[in-house]
PDB file of C-alpha atoms in Angstrom:
ATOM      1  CA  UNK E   1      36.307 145.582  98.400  1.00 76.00           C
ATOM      2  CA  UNK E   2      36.996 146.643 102.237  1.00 74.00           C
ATOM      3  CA  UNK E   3      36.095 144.772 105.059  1.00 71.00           C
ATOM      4  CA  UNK E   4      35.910 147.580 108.326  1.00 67.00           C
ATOM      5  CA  UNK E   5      35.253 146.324 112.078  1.00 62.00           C
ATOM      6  CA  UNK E   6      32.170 149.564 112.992  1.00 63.00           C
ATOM      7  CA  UNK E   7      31.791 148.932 116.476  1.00 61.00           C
ATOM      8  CA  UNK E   8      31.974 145.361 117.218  1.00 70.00           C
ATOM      9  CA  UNK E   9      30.130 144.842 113.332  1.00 79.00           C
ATOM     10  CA  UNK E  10      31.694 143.998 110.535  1.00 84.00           C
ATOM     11  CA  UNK E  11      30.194 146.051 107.080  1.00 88.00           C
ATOM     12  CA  UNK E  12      31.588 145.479 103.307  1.00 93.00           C
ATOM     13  CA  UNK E  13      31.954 148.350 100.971  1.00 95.00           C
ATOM     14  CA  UNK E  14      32.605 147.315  97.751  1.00 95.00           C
ATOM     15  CA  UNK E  15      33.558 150.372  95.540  1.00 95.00           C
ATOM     16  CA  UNK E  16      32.397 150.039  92.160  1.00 95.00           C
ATOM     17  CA  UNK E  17      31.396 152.204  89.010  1.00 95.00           C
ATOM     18  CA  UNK E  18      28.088 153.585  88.274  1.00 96.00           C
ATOM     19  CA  UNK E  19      25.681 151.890  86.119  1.00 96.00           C
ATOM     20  CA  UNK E  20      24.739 153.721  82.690  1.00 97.00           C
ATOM     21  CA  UNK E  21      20.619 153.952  82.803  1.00 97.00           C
ATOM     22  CA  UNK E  22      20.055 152.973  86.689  1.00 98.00           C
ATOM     23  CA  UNK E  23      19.257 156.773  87.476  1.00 98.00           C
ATOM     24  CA  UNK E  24      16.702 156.902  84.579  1.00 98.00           C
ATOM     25  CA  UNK E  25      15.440 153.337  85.673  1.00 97.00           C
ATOM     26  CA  UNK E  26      15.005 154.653  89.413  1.00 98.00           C
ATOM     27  CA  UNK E  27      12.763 157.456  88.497  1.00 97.00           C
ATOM     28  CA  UNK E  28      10.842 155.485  86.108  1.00 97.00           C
ATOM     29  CA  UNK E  29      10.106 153.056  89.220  1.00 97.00           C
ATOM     30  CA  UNK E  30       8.876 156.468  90.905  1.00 96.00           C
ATOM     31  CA  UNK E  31       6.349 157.210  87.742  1.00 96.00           C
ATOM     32  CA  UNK E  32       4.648 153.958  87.583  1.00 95.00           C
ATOM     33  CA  UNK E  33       3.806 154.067  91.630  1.00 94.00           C
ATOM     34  CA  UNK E  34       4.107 158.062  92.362  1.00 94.00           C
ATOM     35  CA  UNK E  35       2.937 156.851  96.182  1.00 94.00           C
ATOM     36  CA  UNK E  36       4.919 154.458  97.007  1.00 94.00           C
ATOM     37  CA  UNK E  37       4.856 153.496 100.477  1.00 94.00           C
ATOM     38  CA  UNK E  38       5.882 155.505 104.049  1.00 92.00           C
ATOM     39  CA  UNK E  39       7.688 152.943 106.366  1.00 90.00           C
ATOM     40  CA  UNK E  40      11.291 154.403 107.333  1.00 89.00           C
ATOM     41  CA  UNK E  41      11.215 157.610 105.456  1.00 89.00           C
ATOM     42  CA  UNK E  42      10.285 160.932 106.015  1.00 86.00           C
ATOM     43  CA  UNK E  43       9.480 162.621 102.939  1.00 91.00           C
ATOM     44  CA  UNK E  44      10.737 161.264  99.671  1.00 92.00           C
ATOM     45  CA  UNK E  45       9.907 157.990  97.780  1.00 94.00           C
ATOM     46  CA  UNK E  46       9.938 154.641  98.572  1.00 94.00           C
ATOM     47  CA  UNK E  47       8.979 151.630  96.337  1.00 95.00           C
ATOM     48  CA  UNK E  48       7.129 149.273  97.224  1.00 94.00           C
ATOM     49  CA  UNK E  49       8.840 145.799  98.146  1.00 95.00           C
ATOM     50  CA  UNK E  50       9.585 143.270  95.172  1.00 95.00           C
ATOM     51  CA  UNK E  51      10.873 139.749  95.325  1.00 95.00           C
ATOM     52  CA  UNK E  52      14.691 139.165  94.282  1.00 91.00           C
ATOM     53  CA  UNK E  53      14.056 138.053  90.751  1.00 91.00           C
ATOM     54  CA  UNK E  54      11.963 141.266  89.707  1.00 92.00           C
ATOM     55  CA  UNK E  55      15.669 143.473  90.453  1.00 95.00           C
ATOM     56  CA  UNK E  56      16.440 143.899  87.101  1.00 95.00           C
ATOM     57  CA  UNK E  57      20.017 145.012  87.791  1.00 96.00           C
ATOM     58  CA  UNK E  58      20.358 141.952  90.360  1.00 95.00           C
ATOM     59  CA  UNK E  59      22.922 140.135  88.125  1.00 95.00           C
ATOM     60  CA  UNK E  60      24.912 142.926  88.822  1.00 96.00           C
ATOM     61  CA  UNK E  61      24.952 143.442  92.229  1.00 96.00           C
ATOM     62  CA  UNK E  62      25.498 139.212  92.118  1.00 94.00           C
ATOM     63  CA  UNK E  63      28.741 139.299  90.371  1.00 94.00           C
ATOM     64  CA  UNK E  64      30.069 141.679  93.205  1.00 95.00           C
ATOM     65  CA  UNK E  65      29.266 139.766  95.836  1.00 95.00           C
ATOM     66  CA  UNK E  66      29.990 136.685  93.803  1.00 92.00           C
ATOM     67  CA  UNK E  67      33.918 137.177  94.339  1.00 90.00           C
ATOM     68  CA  UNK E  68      33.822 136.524  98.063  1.00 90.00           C
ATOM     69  CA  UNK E  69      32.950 132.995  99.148  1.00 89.00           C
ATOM     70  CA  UNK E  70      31.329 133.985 102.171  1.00 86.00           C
ATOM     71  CA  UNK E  71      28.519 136.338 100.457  1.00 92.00           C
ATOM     72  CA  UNK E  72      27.639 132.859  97.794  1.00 89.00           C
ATOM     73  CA  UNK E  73      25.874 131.349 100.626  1.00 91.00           C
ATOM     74  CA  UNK E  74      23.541 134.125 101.039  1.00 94.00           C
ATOM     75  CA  UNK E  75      20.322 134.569  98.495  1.00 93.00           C
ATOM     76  CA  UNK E  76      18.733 138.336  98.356  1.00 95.00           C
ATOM     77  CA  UNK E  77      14.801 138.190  99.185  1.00 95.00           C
ATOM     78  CA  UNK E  78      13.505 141.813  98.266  1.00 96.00           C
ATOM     79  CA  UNK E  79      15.091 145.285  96.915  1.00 97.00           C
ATOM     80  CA  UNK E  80      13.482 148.472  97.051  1.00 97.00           C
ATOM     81  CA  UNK E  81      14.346 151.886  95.256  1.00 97.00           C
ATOM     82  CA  UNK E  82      14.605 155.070  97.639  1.00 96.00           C
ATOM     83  CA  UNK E  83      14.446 158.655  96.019  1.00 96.00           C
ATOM     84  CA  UNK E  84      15.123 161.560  98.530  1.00 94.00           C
ATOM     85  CA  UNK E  85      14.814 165.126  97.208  1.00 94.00           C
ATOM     86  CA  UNK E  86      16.485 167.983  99.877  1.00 95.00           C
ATOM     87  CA  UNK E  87      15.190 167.715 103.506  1.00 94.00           C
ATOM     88  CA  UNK E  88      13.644 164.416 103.102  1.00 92.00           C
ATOM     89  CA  UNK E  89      15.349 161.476 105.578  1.00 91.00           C
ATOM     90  CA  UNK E  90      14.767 157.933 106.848  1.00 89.00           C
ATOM     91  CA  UNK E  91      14.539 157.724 110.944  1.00 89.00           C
ATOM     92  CA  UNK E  92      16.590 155.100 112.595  1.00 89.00           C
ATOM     93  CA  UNK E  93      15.627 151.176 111.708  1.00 91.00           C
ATOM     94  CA  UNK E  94      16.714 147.703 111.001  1.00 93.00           C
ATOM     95  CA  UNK E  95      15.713 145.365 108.574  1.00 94.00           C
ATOM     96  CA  UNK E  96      14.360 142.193 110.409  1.00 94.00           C
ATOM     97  CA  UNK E  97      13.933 138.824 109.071  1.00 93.00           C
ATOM     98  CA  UNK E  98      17.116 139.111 107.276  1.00 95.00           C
ATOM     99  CA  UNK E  99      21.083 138.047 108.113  1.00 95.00           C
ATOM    100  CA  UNK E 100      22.470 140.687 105.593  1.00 96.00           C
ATOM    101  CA  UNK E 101      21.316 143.998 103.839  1.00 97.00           C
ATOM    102  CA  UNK E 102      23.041 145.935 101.495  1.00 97.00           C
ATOM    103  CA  UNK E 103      22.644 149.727  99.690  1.00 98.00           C
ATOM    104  CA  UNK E 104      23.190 150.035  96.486  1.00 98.00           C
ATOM    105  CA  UNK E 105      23.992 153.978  95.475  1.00 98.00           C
ATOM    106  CA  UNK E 106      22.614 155.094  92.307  1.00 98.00           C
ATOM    107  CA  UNK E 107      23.750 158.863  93.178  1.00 97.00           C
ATOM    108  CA  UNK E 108      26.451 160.144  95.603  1.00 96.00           C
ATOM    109  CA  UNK E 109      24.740 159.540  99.247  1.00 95.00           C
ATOM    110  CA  UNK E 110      27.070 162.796 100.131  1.00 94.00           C
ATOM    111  CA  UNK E 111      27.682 160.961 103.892  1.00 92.00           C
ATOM    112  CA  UNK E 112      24.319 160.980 104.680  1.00 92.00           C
ATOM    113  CA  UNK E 113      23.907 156.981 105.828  1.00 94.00           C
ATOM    114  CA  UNK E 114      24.787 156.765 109.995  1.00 90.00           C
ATOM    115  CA  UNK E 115      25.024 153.655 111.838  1.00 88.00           C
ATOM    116  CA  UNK E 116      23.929 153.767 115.630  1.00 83.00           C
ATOM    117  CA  UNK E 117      25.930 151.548 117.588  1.00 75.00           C
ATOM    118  CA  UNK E 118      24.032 148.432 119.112  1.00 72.00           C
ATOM    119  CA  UNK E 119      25.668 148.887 122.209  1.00 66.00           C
ATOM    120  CA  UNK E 120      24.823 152.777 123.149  1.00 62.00           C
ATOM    121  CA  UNK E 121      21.516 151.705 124.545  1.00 58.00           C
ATOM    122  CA  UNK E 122      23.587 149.196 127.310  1.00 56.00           C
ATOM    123  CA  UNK E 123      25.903 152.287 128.020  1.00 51.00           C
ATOM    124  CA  UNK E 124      23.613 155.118 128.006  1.00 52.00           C
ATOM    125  CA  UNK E 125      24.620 155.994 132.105  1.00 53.00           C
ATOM    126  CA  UNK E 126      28.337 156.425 130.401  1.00 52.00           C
ATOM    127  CA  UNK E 127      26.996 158.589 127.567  1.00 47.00           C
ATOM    128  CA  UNK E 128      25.419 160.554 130.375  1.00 50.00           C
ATOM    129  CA  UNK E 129      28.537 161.098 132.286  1.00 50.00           C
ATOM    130  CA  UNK E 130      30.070 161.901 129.092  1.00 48.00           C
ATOM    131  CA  UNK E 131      32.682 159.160 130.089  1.00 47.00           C
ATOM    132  CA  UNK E 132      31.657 158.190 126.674  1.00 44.00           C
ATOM    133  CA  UNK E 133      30.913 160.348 123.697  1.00 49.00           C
ATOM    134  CA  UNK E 134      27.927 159.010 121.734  1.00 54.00           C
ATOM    135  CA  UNK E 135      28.655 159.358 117.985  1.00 62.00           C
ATOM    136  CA  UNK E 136      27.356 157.736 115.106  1.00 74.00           C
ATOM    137  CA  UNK E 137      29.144 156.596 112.240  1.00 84.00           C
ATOM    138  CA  UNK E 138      28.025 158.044 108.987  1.00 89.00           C
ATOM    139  CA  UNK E 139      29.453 156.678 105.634  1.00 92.00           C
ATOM    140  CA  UNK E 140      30.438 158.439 102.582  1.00 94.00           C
ATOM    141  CA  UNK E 141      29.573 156.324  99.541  1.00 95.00           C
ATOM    142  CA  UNK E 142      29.976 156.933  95.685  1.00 97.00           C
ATOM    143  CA  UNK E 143      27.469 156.407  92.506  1.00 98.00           C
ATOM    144  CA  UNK E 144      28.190 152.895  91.980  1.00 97.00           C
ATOM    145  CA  UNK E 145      28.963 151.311  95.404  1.00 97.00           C
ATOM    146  CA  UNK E 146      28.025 148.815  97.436  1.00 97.00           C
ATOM    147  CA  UNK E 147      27.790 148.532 101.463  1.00 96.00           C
ATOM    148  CA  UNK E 148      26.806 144.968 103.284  1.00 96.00           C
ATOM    149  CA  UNK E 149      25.783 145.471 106.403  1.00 94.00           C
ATOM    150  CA  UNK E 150      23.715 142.754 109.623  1.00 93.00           C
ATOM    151  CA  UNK E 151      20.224 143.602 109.244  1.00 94.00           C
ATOM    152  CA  UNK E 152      19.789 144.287 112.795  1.00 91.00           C
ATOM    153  CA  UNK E 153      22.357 147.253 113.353  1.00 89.00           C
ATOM    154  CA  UNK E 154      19.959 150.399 113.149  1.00 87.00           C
ATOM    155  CA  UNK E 155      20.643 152.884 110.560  1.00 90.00           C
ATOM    156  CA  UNK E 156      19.397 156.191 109.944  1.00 90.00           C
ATOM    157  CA  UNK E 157      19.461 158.650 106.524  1.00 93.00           C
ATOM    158  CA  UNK E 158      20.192 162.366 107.207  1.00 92.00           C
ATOM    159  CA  UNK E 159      18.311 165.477 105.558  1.00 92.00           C
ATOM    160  CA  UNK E 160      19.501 165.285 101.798  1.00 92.00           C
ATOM    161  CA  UNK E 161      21.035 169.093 101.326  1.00 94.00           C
ATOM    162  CA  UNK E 162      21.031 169.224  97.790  1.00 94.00           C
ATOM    163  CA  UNK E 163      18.585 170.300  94.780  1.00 94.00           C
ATOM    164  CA  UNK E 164      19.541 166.697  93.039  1.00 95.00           C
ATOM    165  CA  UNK E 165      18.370 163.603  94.163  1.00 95.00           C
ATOM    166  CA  UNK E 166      19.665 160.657  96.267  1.00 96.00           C
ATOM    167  CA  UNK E 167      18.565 157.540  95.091  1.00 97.00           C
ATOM    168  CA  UNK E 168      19.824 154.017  96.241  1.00 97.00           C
ATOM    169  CA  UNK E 169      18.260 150.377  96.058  1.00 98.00           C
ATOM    170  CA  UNK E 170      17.926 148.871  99.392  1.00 97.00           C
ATOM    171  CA  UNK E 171      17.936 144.756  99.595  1.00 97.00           C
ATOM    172  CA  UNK E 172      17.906 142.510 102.629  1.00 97.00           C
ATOM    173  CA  UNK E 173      20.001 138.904 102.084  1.00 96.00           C
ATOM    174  CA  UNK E 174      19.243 135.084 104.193  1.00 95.00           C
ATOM    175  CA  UNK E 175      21.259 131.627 104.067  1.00 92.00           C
ATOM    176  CA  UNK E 176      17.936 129.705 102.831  1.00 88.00           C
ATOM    177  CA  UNK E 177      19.724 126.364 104.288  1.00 75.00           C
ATOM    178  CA  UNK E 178      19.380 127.762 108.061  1.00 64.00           C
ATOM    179  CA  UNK E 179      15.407 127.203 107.896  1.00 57.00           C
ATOM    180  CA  UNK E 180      15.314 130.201 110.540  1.00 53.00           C
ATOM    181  CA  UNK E 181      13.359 132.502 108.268  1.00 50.00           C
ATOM    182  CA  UNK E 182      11.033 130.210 106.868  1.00 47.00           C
TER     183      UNK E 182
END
């Protein structure tokens, strides 16, 4: 696992192998609900919302995070599958209601995940001077890994390229001893 510092935000990747049968289980999620629903993405397929204990490859993604005392605090609330096919994309969003929310890569995302940084929209005069150059960060993950993220740092999904698709499960995490999100 690797803690960076993006920005002034902290995000985990933890870089693990792929799981045999997740693909297959992915696009079986796709052929019970071929609609899905359209919140962030443009184009593709995205489940519907479940609760944490429907994941079934949440045991998994437990024992990862279960090695770092900081992430046992933390319970996940819902996961969601998203299949992109070429030219589909998510816009820019968060993920509110949550502390944490995390990616899980099925298939190679190929770079295509960018983080906006929270503090371009305090700056923007500076971007417009170019004193600053505005860039976002885009991450290169693997079949198989895991990113952690804070929910509220907007994220955005570039254009998938390819003839294959890109398929992840998205989750959002809370401490339920806070009693903020309840």
């Amino acid at each position: 696992m690797s803690r960076y510092d993006l920005f002034t935000t902290p995000f985990w990747k933890f870089e693990e192998k792929p799981v045999e049968g997740a693909y297959e289980w992915a696009l079986s999620m796709k052929e019970k609900d071929p609609n899905g629903v359209c919140l962030s993405n443009y184009g593709g397929w995205q489940s519907h919302s479940y609760f944490s204990h429907m994941f079934p490859y949440g045991k998994h993604i437990a024992s990862i995070l279960s090695k770092y005392s900081y992430f046992q605090k933390f319970v996940t609330t819902n996961w969601w599958v998203n299949i992109n096919q070429k030219g589909n994309l998510n816009m820019p969003h968060t993920h509110p209601g949550s502390e944490l929310s995390g990616i899980w890569y099925i298939t190679d995302n190929h770079g295509s995940l960018g983080f906006i940084d929270p503090s371009n929209h305090t700056r923007s005069s500076l971007y417009v001077t170019k004193i600053l150059e505005k860039e976002n960060i885009f991450i290169d993950c693997k079949a198989g890994e895991l990113l952690i993220f804070p929910s509220d740092v907007r994220h955005v999904v570039r254009p998938h390229k390819l003839d294959t698709n890109r398929i992840s499960v998205s989750f959002n995490m809370v401490i339920p001893d806070l009693g903020i999100n309840s």
